[in-house]
Coordinates of C-alpha atoms (C1' of nucleotides) in Angstrom, one line a residue:
Chain A
M1 CA 14.6 -11.5 -17.0
K2 CA 12.7 -11.9 -20.0
K3 CA 13.5 -8.8 -22.6
T4 CA 10.2 -7.5 -24.0
E5 CA 10.4 -6.4 -27.2
E6 CA 9.8 -2.4 -26.3
K7 CA 12.7 -3.6 -23.8
L8 CA 15.3 -4.4 -26.6
T9 CA 13.9 -1.2 -28.7
R10 CA 15.1 1.0 -25.9
L11 CA 18.6 -0.7 -25.7
E12 CA 19.0 -0.3 -29.1
K13 CA 17.9 3.9 -28.7
L14 CA 20.4 3.8 -25.6
E15 CA 23.0 2.7 -27.4
K16 CA 22.8 5.4 -30.5
L17 CA 22.5 7.8 -27.8
R18 CA 25.9 6.7 -26.6
E19 CA 27.2 6.5 -30.2
Q20 CA 26.2 10.1 -30.6
G21 CA 28.4 10.8 -27.7
E22 CA 25.8 11.4 -25.1
A23 CA 27.2 10.4 -21.5
V24 CA 23.4 8.9 -20.5
F25 CA 24.1 7.7 -16.9
S26 CA 25.9 10.9 -16.2
N27 CA 25.6 12.7 -12.7
S28 CA 27.3 16.1 -13.9
F29 CA 23.7 17.7 -14.9
V30 CA 22.7 20.4 -12.2
R31 CA 19.5 21.9 -12.0
N32 CA 18.6 25.2 -10.8
R33 CA 14.6 25.3 -11.1
L34 CA 12.3 23.1 -10.0
A35 CA 8.9 22.5 -12.3
K36 CA 6.7 24.1 -9.1
D37 CA 9.1 27.1 -9.2
I38 CA 8.3 27.5 -13.0
R39 CA 4.4 27.5 -12.3
D40 CA 4.5 29.6 -9.3
D41 CA 6.9 32.3 -10.9
Y42 CA 5.6 32.5 -14.4
S43 CA 1.7 31.3 -14.0
H44 CA 0.7 35.0 -14.7
L45 CA 2.1 35.0 -18.4
E46 CA -0.2 35.8 -21.5
P47 CA -1.0 33.2 -24.3
G48 CA 1.7 33.6 -26.4
E49 CA 4.2 35.3 -24.1
R50 CA 7.6 34.2 -23.5
V51 CA 10.5 34.3 -20.9
E52 CA 13.9 34.6 -22.4
E53 CA 16.2 33.8 -19.6
E54 CA 17.4 30.2 -19.5
F55 CA 16.1 27.5 -16.4
L56 CA 17.9 23.8 -15.9
L57 CA 15.1 21.5 -15.1
A58 CA 15.5 17.4 -14.5
G59 CA 13.0 15.1 -14.1
R60 CA 11.2 12.2 -16.1
V61 CA 9.5 12.6 -19.0
M62 CA 5.6 11.3 -19.1
G63 CA 4.5 11.4 -22.6
I64 CA 5.2 12.9 -25.6
R65 CA 2.8 14.1 -28.4
D66 CA 4.7 14.5 -31.8
H67 CA 3.6 16.9 -34.0
G68 CA 6.1 16.9 -37.3
K69 CA 8.3 20.2 -36.4
I70 CA 7.3 21.0 -33.3
A71 CA 6.4 18.2 -30.8
F72 CA 5.1 18.5 -27.0
A73 CA 6.5 16.1 -23.7
D74 CA 4.9 16.1 -20.3
F75 CA 7.5 16.1 -17.8
R76 CA 7.7 16.0 -13.9
D77 CA 10.0 16.6 -11.3
G78 CA 9.8 15.8 -7.6
S79 CA 7.8 19.2 -7.6
G80 CA 5.2 18.8 -10.1
K81 CA 4.5 18.8 -13.7
I82 CA 5.1 20.9 -16.6
Q83 CA 4.6 20.6 -20.1
L84 CA 8.0 20.6 -22.8
Y85 CA 7.7 22.8 -25.9
L86 CA 9.9 21.3 -28.5
T87 CA 10.7 23.0 -31.9
H88 CA 13.2 21.8 -35.0
Q89 CA 13.6 25.4 -35.2
N90 CA 14.9 25.5 -31.2
L91 CA 16.6 22.0 -31.0
G92 CA 17.9 21.4 -34.7
E93 CA 19.2 18.2 -35.3
K94 CA 18.6 17.2 -31.7
Y95 CA 15.2 17.6 -32.3
Q96 CA 15.1 14.7 -34.3
R97 CA 17.1 12.8 -31.9
F98 CA 14.6 13.7 -29.0
L99 CA 12.3 12.1 -31.2
D100 CA 14.1 9.0 -32.3
Y101 CA 15.7 8.3 -28.6
V102 CA 13.5 9.7 -25.8
D103 CA 10.7 7.5 -24.5
T104 CA 8.3 7.9 -21.6
G105 CA 10.1 7.1 -18.5
D106 CA 13.3 8.6 -19.3
I107 CA 14.8 11.0 -16.9
I108 CA 16.4 14.1 -19.1
G109 CA 17.8 17.2 -18.5
I110 CA 16.8 20.6 -19.9
K111 CA 17.9 24.1 -20.6
G112 CA 15.1 25.7 -21.5
G113 CA 12.7 29.3 -21.2
V114 CA 9.3 29.6 -20.5
L115 CA 6.3 30.1 -22.3
K116 CA 2.8 29.7 -22.2
T117 CA 1.0 28.5 -25.3
R118 CA -1.6 30.0 -27.4
R119 CA -3.7 27.3 -25.6
G120 CA -2.6 28.5 -22.2
E121 CA -0.6 25.7 -21.0
L122 CA 2.5 27.1 -19.4
S123 CA 5.7 25.4 -21.0
L124 CA 9.5 25.3 -21.0
E125 CA 10.7 25.9 -24.5
V126 CA 13.4 23.6 -24.9
K127 CA 16.8 25.0 -26.1
D128 CA 18.7 21.9 -24.8
F129 CA 18.5 18.4 -23.2
R130 CA 20.4 15.5 -22.3
V131 CA 19.5 12.3 -21.3
L132 CA 19.9 11.4 -17.6
A133 CA 18.8 8.0 -17.3
K134 CA 17.3 5.9 -20.3
S135 CA 14.3 3.8 -18.8
L136 CA 14.2 0.5 -20.5
L137 CA 11.3 -0.8 -19.0
P138 CA 7.7 -0.3 -20.8
W139 CA 5.7 2.3 -18.8
P140 CA 2.0 1.3 -17.2
E141 CA -0.7 2.8 -19.4
K142 CA -1.2 6.8 -19.3
W143 CA -4.7 6.7 -18.6
H144 CA -5.8 3.9 -16.4
G145 CA -2.4 3.5 -14.7
L146 CA -1.4 0.8 -13.0
R147 CA -4.2 -1.0 -11.3
D148 CA -3.1 -4.4 -10.4
V149 CA -2.8 -4.7 -6.9
E150 CA -0.2 -6.8 -6.7
A151 CA 2.1 -5.1 -9.0
R152 CA 1.2 -1.7 -7.1
Y153 CA 2.5 -3.4 -3.8
R154 CA 5.8 -4.9 -5.3
Q155 CA 6.4 -2.1 -7.8
R156 CA 5.4 0.9 -5.5
Y157 CA 7.6 2.9 -7.2
L158 CA 5.6 2.5 -10.7
D159 CA 2.6 3.3 -8.1
L160 CA 4.1 6.5 -7.2
V161 CA 4.7 7.9 -10.3
V162 CA 1.9 6.6 -12.5
N163 CA -0.9 7.0 -9.6
P164 CA -1.2 10.3 -8.0
S165 CA -3.6 8.8 -5.0
A166 CA -1.0 7.0 -4.0
R167 CA 1.7 9.7 -3.5
Q168 CA -1.1 11.3 -1.8
I169 CA -1.5 9.2 0.6
F170 CA 2.4 8.9 1.7
D171 CA 2.5 12.6 1.3
L172 CA -0.5 13.0 3.8
R173 CA 1.8 10.2 6.0
T174 CA 4.8 12.4 6.1
K175 CA 2.8 15.1 7.3
V176 CA 0.7 13.8 10.1
I177 CA 4.4 11.9 11.6
K178 CA 5.8 15.6 11.1
L179 CA 2.5 16.9 13.1
I180 CA 2.8 14.3 15.7
R181 CA 6.1 15.6 16.3
E182 CA 5.7 19.0 16.1
F183 CA 2.6 18.4 18.9
L184 CA 4.6 16.8 20.9
D185 CA 7.4 18.7 21.0
E186 CA 6.0 21.4 21.5
R187 CA 4.6 20.0 25.2
D188 CA 8.5 19.4 26.0
F189 CA 8.3 15.8 25.5
Q190 CA 11.5 14.3 24.3
E191 CA 12.1 12.2 21.6
V192 CA 14.2 8.8 22.1
E193 CA 14.8 5.2 20.2
T194 CA 14.8 2.5 22.2
P195 CA 16.3 -1.1 21.4
I196 CA 14.5 -3.2 18.5
L197 CA 16.7 -6.2 19.0
Q198 CA 15.4 -7.2 22.7
P199 CA 16.4 -10.3 24.8
V200 CA 12.6 -10.4 26.5
P201 CA 10.0 -9.1 24.3
G202 CA 7.6 -7.2 26.3
G203 CA 5.2 -4.7 26.1
A204 CA 2.0 -6.4 24.6
L205 CA 0.6 -9.3 24.1
A206 CA 1.9 -11.0 20.8
K207 CA 4.3 -13.4 19.1
P208 CA 7.6 -12.1 18.5
F209 CA 10.2 -12.7 15.8
S210 CA 13.3 -14.1 17.1
T211 CA 17.0 -13.9 15.5
Y212 CA 20.5 -14.8 16.8
H213 CA 23.4 -12.9 17.9
R214 CA 26.5 -14.2 16.9
A215 CA 29.2 -12.7 18.8
L216 CA 27.0 -12.5 21.8
G217 CA 25.7 -16.2 21.6
I218 CA 22.4 -15.5 22.6
E219 CA 18.7 -15.2 21.1
L220 CA 17.3 -11.9 20.7
Y221 CA 13.5 -10.6 19.5
L222 CA 12.7 -8.2 17.6
R223 CA 10.3 -5.2 19.5
I224 CA 6.6 -6.2 19.9
A225 CA 6.4 -2.7 21.6
P226 CA 9.1 -0.2 23.2
E227 CA 7.2 0.1 26.4
L228 CA 9.2 -1.5 28.8
Y229 CA 12.2 0.5 27.6
L230 CA 10.2 3.9 27.6
K231 CA 9.4 3.2 31.3
R232 CA 12.9 2.7 32.3
L233 CA 13.6 6.3 30.8
I234 CA 10.6 7.6 32.9
I235 CA 12.9 5.6 36.2
G236 CA 15.8 7.6 34.9
G237 CA 14.5 10.7 35.4
L238 CA 13.1 11.8 31.5
E239 CA 10.0 12.5 32.7
K240 CA 8.0 13.0 29.4
V241 CA 9.7 10.5 25.9
Y242 CA 8.4 9.4 23.3
E243 CA 8.9 6.8 20.5
L244 CA 7.7 6.6 17.0
N245 CA 8.7 3.2 16.6
R246 CA 8.4 0.6 14.1
S247 CA 7.2 -3.1 16.0
F248 CA 6.6 -6.1 14.8
R249 CA 4.7 -8.9 15.8
N250 CA 4.9 -12.5 14.3
E251 CA 1.1 -13.1 13.6
G252 CA -0.9 -13.5 10.2
I253 CA -0.8 -10.9 7.8
S254 CA -4.4 -9.3 6.6
I255 CA -6.4 -6.0 5.8
K256 CA -5.7 -4.4 9.5
H257 CA -2.6 -6.5 10.1
N258 CA 1.2 -6.0 8.7
P259 CA 4.2 -7.7 10.6
E260 CA 5.9 -4.5 10.8
F261 CA 3.5 -1.8 11.7
T262 CA 4.6 1.6 13.0
M263 CA 3.2 3.1 16.7
L264 CA 3.8 6.2 18.5
E265 CA 4.3 5.5 22.4
V266 CA 4.2 8.2 25.0
Y267 CA 5.0 8.1 28.9
Q268 CA 4.4 11.1 31.1
A269 CA 5.6 11.1 34.8
Y270 CA 3.1 12.1 37.4
A271 CA -0.1 11.9 34.9
D272 CA -2.5 9.2 34.6
Y273 CA -4.7 7.8 32.1
R274 CA -7.2 11.0 32.4
D275 CA -4.5 12.7 31.4
M276 CA -3.7 10.7 28.7
M277 CA -7.0 10.5 27.2
E278 CA -6.8 14.6 27.2
L279 CA -3.2 14.3 25.3
V280 CA -4.5 11.8 22.3
K281 CA -7.9 13.8 22.0
E282 CA -5.6 17.0 21.5
M283 CA -3.0 15.5 19.1
L284 CA -5.8 14.0 17.3
Q285 CA -7.8 17.3 17.0
Y286 CA -4.3 19.0 16.0
V287 CA -3.8 16.6 13.4
L288 CA -6.8 16.6 11.9
K289 CA -7.4 20.5 11.7
K290 CA -3.7 20.9 10.1
T291 CA -4.3 18.1 7.7
K292 CA -8.1 18.2 6.7
A293 CA -9.1 21.7 8.2
S294 CA -12.0 20.0 10.0
L295 CA -13.0 17.6 13.1
K296 CA -15.1 15.8 10.6
I297 CA -13.8 13.1 8.3
S298 CA -15.6 10.6 5.6
Y299 CA -14.7 7.2 6.1
Q300 CA -15.4 4.3 4.1
G301 CA -19.1 6.2 3.4
Q302 CA -19.6 7.3 7.0
E303 CA -18.8 10.3 8.6
I304 CA -16.6 10.6 11.7
D305 CA -16.6 13.3 14.0
F306 CA -13.6 14.3 16.1
S307 CA -15.2 17.4 17.9
Q308 CA -16.4 14.9 20.8
F309 CA -14.9 11.8 21.5
S310 CA -17.7 9.7 24.0
K311 CA -16.5 7.9 27.1
I312 CA -18.0 4.6 28.7
T313 CA -17.0 2.0 30.7
Y314 CA -16.0 -1.7 29.3
L315 CA -18.6 -3.0 31.4
E316 CA -21.4 -0.4 30.8
A317 CA -20.2 -0.7 26.8
L318 CA -21.0 -4.6 26.8
K319 CA -24.2 -3.8 28.0
K320 CA -25.4 -0.9 25.6
Y321 CA -23.8 -2.1 22.6
A322 CA -24.0 -6.1 23.2
G323 CA -27.0 -6.2 26.1
I324 CA -24.7 -8.4 27.7
E325 CA -24.6 -8.0 31.7
V326 CA -21.2 -9.1 33.0
N327 CA -19.5 -8.5 36.5
F328 CA -16.9 -10.2 38.3
N329 CA -18.9 -12.2 40.9
M330 CA -20.4 -14.5 38.4
K331 CA -19.2 -18.0 38.1
W332 CA -16.7 -18.7 35.8
S333 CA -18.6 -21.9 34.1
E334 CA -21.8 -19.0 33.6
L335 CA -19.2 -16.7 31.6
K336 CA -17.8 -19.4 29.5
D337 CA -21.8 -20.1 28.7
L338 CA -22.3 -16.6 27.9
A339 CA -19.4 -16.4 25.5
E340 CA -20.2 -19.7 23.9
S341 CA -23.5 -18.5 23.1
E342 CA -22.0 -16.0 20.9
G343 CA -19.7 -18.3 18.8
I344 CA -16.6 -18.0 21.0
D345 CA -14.6 -20.8 21.6
V346 CA -13.0 -20.2 25.4
K347 CA -9.9 -21.8 26.6
N348 CA -10.4 -23.6 29.9
Y349 CA -7.3 -21.6 30.7
W350 CA -8.7 -18.7 30.2
G351 CA -10.1 -16.4 33.3
K352 CA -13.1 -14.3 33.5
G353 CA -11.0 -11.0 32.3
K354 CA -10.3 -13.0 29.3
I355 CA -13.5 -13.9 28.6
I356 CA -15.2 -11.0 28.5
A357 CA -12.5 -9.4 26.6
E358 CA -13.0 -11.6 23.4
M359 CA -16.9 -10.8 23.8
F360 CA -16.0 -7.1 23.9
E361 CA -14.0 -7.7 20.7
K362 CA -16.5 -9.8 18.7
L363 CA -19.7 -7.8 19.8
V364 CA -18.7 -4.0 21.0
E365 CA -15.9 -3.0 19.0
P366 CA -17.2 -3.3 15.5
K367 CA -20.4 -0.9 16.5
L368 CA -18.1 1.8 17.8
I369 CA -17.7 4.2 14.9
Q370 CA -17.7 7.8 16.3
P371 CA -14.4 8.2 18.6
T372 CA -15.4 6.2 21.8
F373 CA -13.2 6.1 24.6
I374 CA -13.5 2.6 26.4
L375 CA -12.2 2.7 30.3
D376 CA -11.4 0.3 32.7
Y377 CA -10.1 -3.0 30.9
P378 CA -9.9 -6.4 33.1
K379 CA -6.9 -6.7 34.7
E380 CA -6.2 -10.5 33.5
I381 CA -5.3 -8.9 29.6
S382 CA -3.4 -5.6 31.0
P383 CA -0.7 -6.9 33.1
L384 CA 1.6 -4.0 33.2
A385 CA -1.7 -1.6 34.1
R386 CA -2.1 0.1 37.4
T387 CA -5.2 -1.7 39.3
H388 CA -8.3 0.3 39.4
P389 CA -8.9 1.6 42.8
E390 CA -12.6 0.7 42.6
N391 CA -12.5 -3.0 41.4
P392 CA -9.4 -5.0 41.7
E393 CA -10.5 -7.1 39.0
L394 CA -10.0 -3.8 36.5
T395 CA -7.4 -1.4 35.7
E396 CA -6.9 2.0 34.9
R397 CA -6.7 1.4 31.4
F398 CA -8.6 2.7 28.3
E399 CA -8.6 2.3 24.4
L400 CA -9.8 4.8 21.7
I401 CA -12.0 3.0 19.2
V402 CA -12.6 4.7 16.0
A403 CA -14.3 3.1 13.1
G404 CA -14.6 0.0 14.9
R405 CA -10.9 -0.3 15.7
E406 CA -8.6 0.2 18.5
L407 CA -6.8 3.7 17.5
A408 CA -4.9 4.4 20.8
N409 CA -4.1 2.2 24.3
A410 CA -3.5 4.0 27.5
F411 CA -2.9 3.6 30.9
S412 CA -2.3 4.4 34.4
E413 CA 1.3 2.8 34.5
L414 CA 1.5 0.0 37.5
N415 CA 4.2 1.4 39.5
D416 CA 4.3 -1.1 42.1
P417 CA 7.5 -3.6 41.7
L418 CA 5.8 -6.2 44.3
E419 CA 2.3 -6.4 42.0
Q420 CA 4.1 -6.1 38.8
K421 CA 6.1 -9.1 39.9
E422 CA 2.8 -11.2 41.1
R423 CA 1.3 -10.0 37.0
F424 CA 4.7 -11.5 35.7
E425 CA 3.7 -14.8 37.5
E426 CA 0.5 -15.2 36.9
Q427 CA 1.1 -14.4 33.1
A428 CA 4.0 -17.2 33.7
K429 CA 1.2 -19.4 34.8
L430 CA -1.2 -18.7 31.7
K431 CA 1.8 -19.3 29.6
Q432 CA 2.3 -22.9 31.2
E433 CA -1.9 -23.6 31.0
G434 CA -1.3 -22.9 26.7
E435 CA -1.7 -19.4 26.7
E436 CA 0.6 -18.1 24.0
E437 CA 0.4 -14.6 23.5
I438 CA 1.2 -13.4 27.2
Q439 CA 3.6 -10.6 28.9
L440 CA 7.1 -12.7 29.6
Y441 CA 8.8 -12.3 33.2
D442 CA 11.1 -9.7 32.8
Q443 CA 13.6 -9.6 35.8
D444 CA 15.8 -6.6 34.5
F445 CA 12.5 -4.5 33.7
L446 CA 11.5 -5.3 37.7
R447 CA 15.0 -4.3 39.2
A448 CA 14.1 -1.1 37.6
L449 CA 11.0 -0.3 38.9
E450 CA 12.4 -1.8 42.3
Y451 CA 14.6 1.7 42.4
G452 CA 11.0 3.6 42.0
M453 CA 8.6 4.6 39.0
P454 CA 7.0 7.8 39.4
P455 CA 3.4 7.3 39.0
T456 CA 2.6 7.8 35.2
G457 CA 0.8 7.5 31.9
G458 CA 1.3 6.1 29.3
L459 CA -0.1 5.7 25.7
G460 CA 0.5 4.4 22.0
L461 CA -1.1 5.2 19.1
G462 CA -1.2 3.3 15.6
I463 CA 0.1 5.5 13.1
D464 CA -0.9 3.2 10.3
R465 CA -4.2 3.1 11.4
L466 CA -4.7 6.9 11.5
I467 CA -3.2 7.3 8.1
M468 CA -5.9 4.7 7.0
L469 CA -8.7 6.8 8.7
L470 CA -7.1 10.1 7.2
S471 CA -6.7 8.8 4.1
D472 CA -10.1 6.9 3.5
V473 CA -8.4 3.4 3.0
Y474 CA -9.4 0.0 3.8
S475 CA -6.4 -2.0 3.9
I476 CA -3.3 -1.1 6.0
R477 CA -1.5 -2.3 2.6
E478 CA -2.6 1.3 0.8
V479 CA -0.5 3.3 3.8
L480 CA 2.7 1.0 4.0
L481 CA 4.9 1.9 1.5
F482 CA 6.2 -1.5 0.6
P483 CA 3.7 -4.1 2.6
Q484 CA 5.0 -7.3 3.3
L485 CA 4.0 -9.9 0.3
R486 CA 5.2 -13.7 -0.3
P487 CA 7.9 -13.7 -2.9
E488 CA 7.3 -13.6 -6.3
E489 CA 9.5 -17.0 -7.0
Chain B
rG1 C1' -5.6 -22.9 8.3
rG2 C1' -11.2 -23.3 5.5
rG3 C1' -14.5 -20.9 1.6
rC4 C1' -15.0 -17.4 -2.6
rC5 C1' -12.9 -14.6 -6.7
rG6 C1' -8.7 -13.4 -10.1
rC7 C1' -4.4 -14.6 -12.6
rU8 C1' -5.3 -13.4 -21.2
rA9 C1' -0.1 -8.4 -25.0
rA10 C1' 4.2 -3.5 -21.6
rC11 C1' -0.3 -1.5 -19.1
rU12 C1' -6.1 -1.4 -19.1
rC13 C1' -9.6 -5.0 -20.6
rA14 C1' -12.5 -8.5 -24.1
rA15 C1' -13.4 -13.2 -26.2
rU16 C1' -21.1 -16.0 -27.1
rU17 C1' -22.6 -23.2 -25.7
rG18 C1' -15.9 -25.8 -25.5
rG19 C1' -14.6 -23.9 -32.0
rC20 C1' -9.0 -19.2 -36.1
rA21 C1' -7.0 -15.3 -29.0
rG22 C1' -8.9 -9.7 -29.8
rA23 C1' -9.5 -3.9 -28.6
rG24 C1' -7.7 0.7 -26.8
rU25 C1' -3.0 2.6 -24.9
rA26 C1' 2.1 1.7 -25.2
rC27 C1' 5.6 0.2 -29.3
rC28 C1' 7.3 0.4 -34.9
rG29 C1' 7.2 3.1 -39.8
rG30 C1' 4.7 7.3 -42.1
rA31 C1' 2.1 12.1 -42.5
rC32 C1' 1.5 16.9 -39.7
rU33 C1' 4.3 23.9 -36.6
rU34 C1' 0.6 25.2 -30.5
rU35 C1' -1.0 19.7 -28.6
rU36 C1' -2.4 17.9 -24.2
rA37 C1' -6.2 11.0 -22.9
rA38 C1' -3.5 15.1 -29.5
rU39 C1' -5.5 13.5 -34.6
rC40 C1' -5.2 10.5 -39.2
rC41 C1' -2.6 5.9 -42.1
rG42 C1' 0.0 1.4 -41.7
rG43 C1' 2.6 -2.4 -38.7
rG44 C1' 5.1 -6.0 -35.4
rA45 C1' 3.7 -7.7 -30.5
rG46 C1' 0.8 -14.0 -26.5
rU47 C1' 4.3 -20.2 -23.0
rU48 C1' -4.1 -17.1 -21.8
rG49 C1' 0.2 -17.8 -13.8
rA50 C1' 2.5 -23.6 -13.7
rA51 C1' 1.9 -28.9 -14.4
rG52 C1' -1.3 -32.7 -15.6
rG53 C1' -6.6 -34.7 -17.3
rU54 C1' -11.3 -35.1 -20.3
rU55 C1' -12.0 -33.8 -25.6
rC56 C1' -11.9 -34.2 -32.8
rG57 C1' -10.4 -29.0 -30.3
rA58 C1' -9.3 -26.3 -23.8
rU59 C1' -8.6 -18.9 -22.2
rU60 C1' -13.6 -21.7 -21.4
rC61 C1' -14.3 -28.3 -18.2
rC62 C1' -11.7 -30.9 -14.0
rU63 C1' -7.2 -31.9 -10.8
rU64 C1' -3.0 -30.4 -8.1
rC65 C1' 0.0 -26.3 -7.4
rG66 C1' 1.8 -20.9 -6.8
rC67 C1' 1.0 -15.4 -6.5
rG68 C1' -2.8 -11.9 -5.2
rG69 C1' -7.8 -10.1 -3.4
rC70 C1' -11.9 -10.4 -0.1
rC71 C1' -14.5 -13.1 3.8
rC72 C1' -13.7 -16.3 7.9
rA73 C1' -11.4 -18.8 11.9

RNA sequence: GGGCCGCUAACUCAAUUGGCAGAGUACCGGACUUUUAAUCCGGGAGUUGAAGGUUCGAUUCCUUCGCGGCCCA
């Protein structure tokens, strides 16, 4: 690493501090207050008023204003900011030591009283300080912060310190996840953890990452979804389960996709997709009320209203939003021509369901801004969902679309092992014909189904996408602490 | 994978038609006993993402590559 001029200066300051007996990287300082505690307890002080009681705080110096015999510094800990008031009178020779050897970015411990300055700024009147960690690198500019997107992602720690909006997004993320747990726990759902390393990756149509287990001598895959394990738990008699899971898909990186992402999956025995519809609606409204105090949010300049969720079937939506009328009685070649006229490259191994699905994704999804449940997806692209009682080409499955993107996906789960076996076989056939993203044949899951799975409703919800909506950001990278990037060198 | 855009001091950004690489912040030195983007005076700081090409001369034009952003597949 290249040593900049400023780094050399800071290293010299570190040496000087050590020569003067400061144990700079010591961990022996114990604090007894946070900045927020001081604010909560003493904001009522009048300008010029002091509290002589001394408190111990620790945090980072964010800026220093030197006025000669007195100086001010901005100080921040995990709870917030507060100003430091330093005088030669209070600190004696240590006053000059602070000005000479403490820099923006340094972690310090201070002992001091509370003072509201004449200008009305609540401050800590520093009586003593220690340098707990010397920051050796120069910090981003105080006014503009760190703007460079690449630097913000690669050095998220800087982004979090310097850009308050970044910190807000991740605080919100934590809160939302907590609220989702709260919502499900109150309804007696049981949170579980299932394998990330799976011998047969299933539960979604996606390409997996693979790895090798040396001791077992087998190929394993990072899960693309936890679905098939959660259903095994339903079979095991855990009737209401959920997993807030990190899943992995070996596909392109884009503004919407990161190779690892966070999802919620919920399964409830003796429920169906209609129950899941109610559940996800209530859950989202719960989260909205507790985070935004409103069911309306503004996303990328559009108002989105979560007080009403509209419902429309898949085929009706195609007609309404794309002006395309299709059904499964049409000939394959007719559907193909229709899709191709919309610019879709139809593969010859696609079935009717897949052709329709491609048209839907391209022509309908982007138009659905307000929360909309799309019901009854084609069977071909839903190999784990129960067949629709009124149309054997469709399934009891819905997706919730918001702001043109899929936010949630749910089915009445297929619990007939004989039909599930046929579906696996159909998927295997598609793979032979060239489709890469299929549901693999999972023998072990079939055996579990053969013991009998109760009728069950299942739901998946994209957590990252939910956070994007709530924090009004356009790129998934803004809601991931460490989005995947190519290594720098 | 394709297209467009970006990469200049630690950070945020300039640089006219191809003509001596600049500013603000930060940093260093000095002044200042209530500032808060403190102020004032002075100073140092660059492999212009990398390599190559064109040219008397390249941050600027061309080629290739790297990283990132956006769009498309």
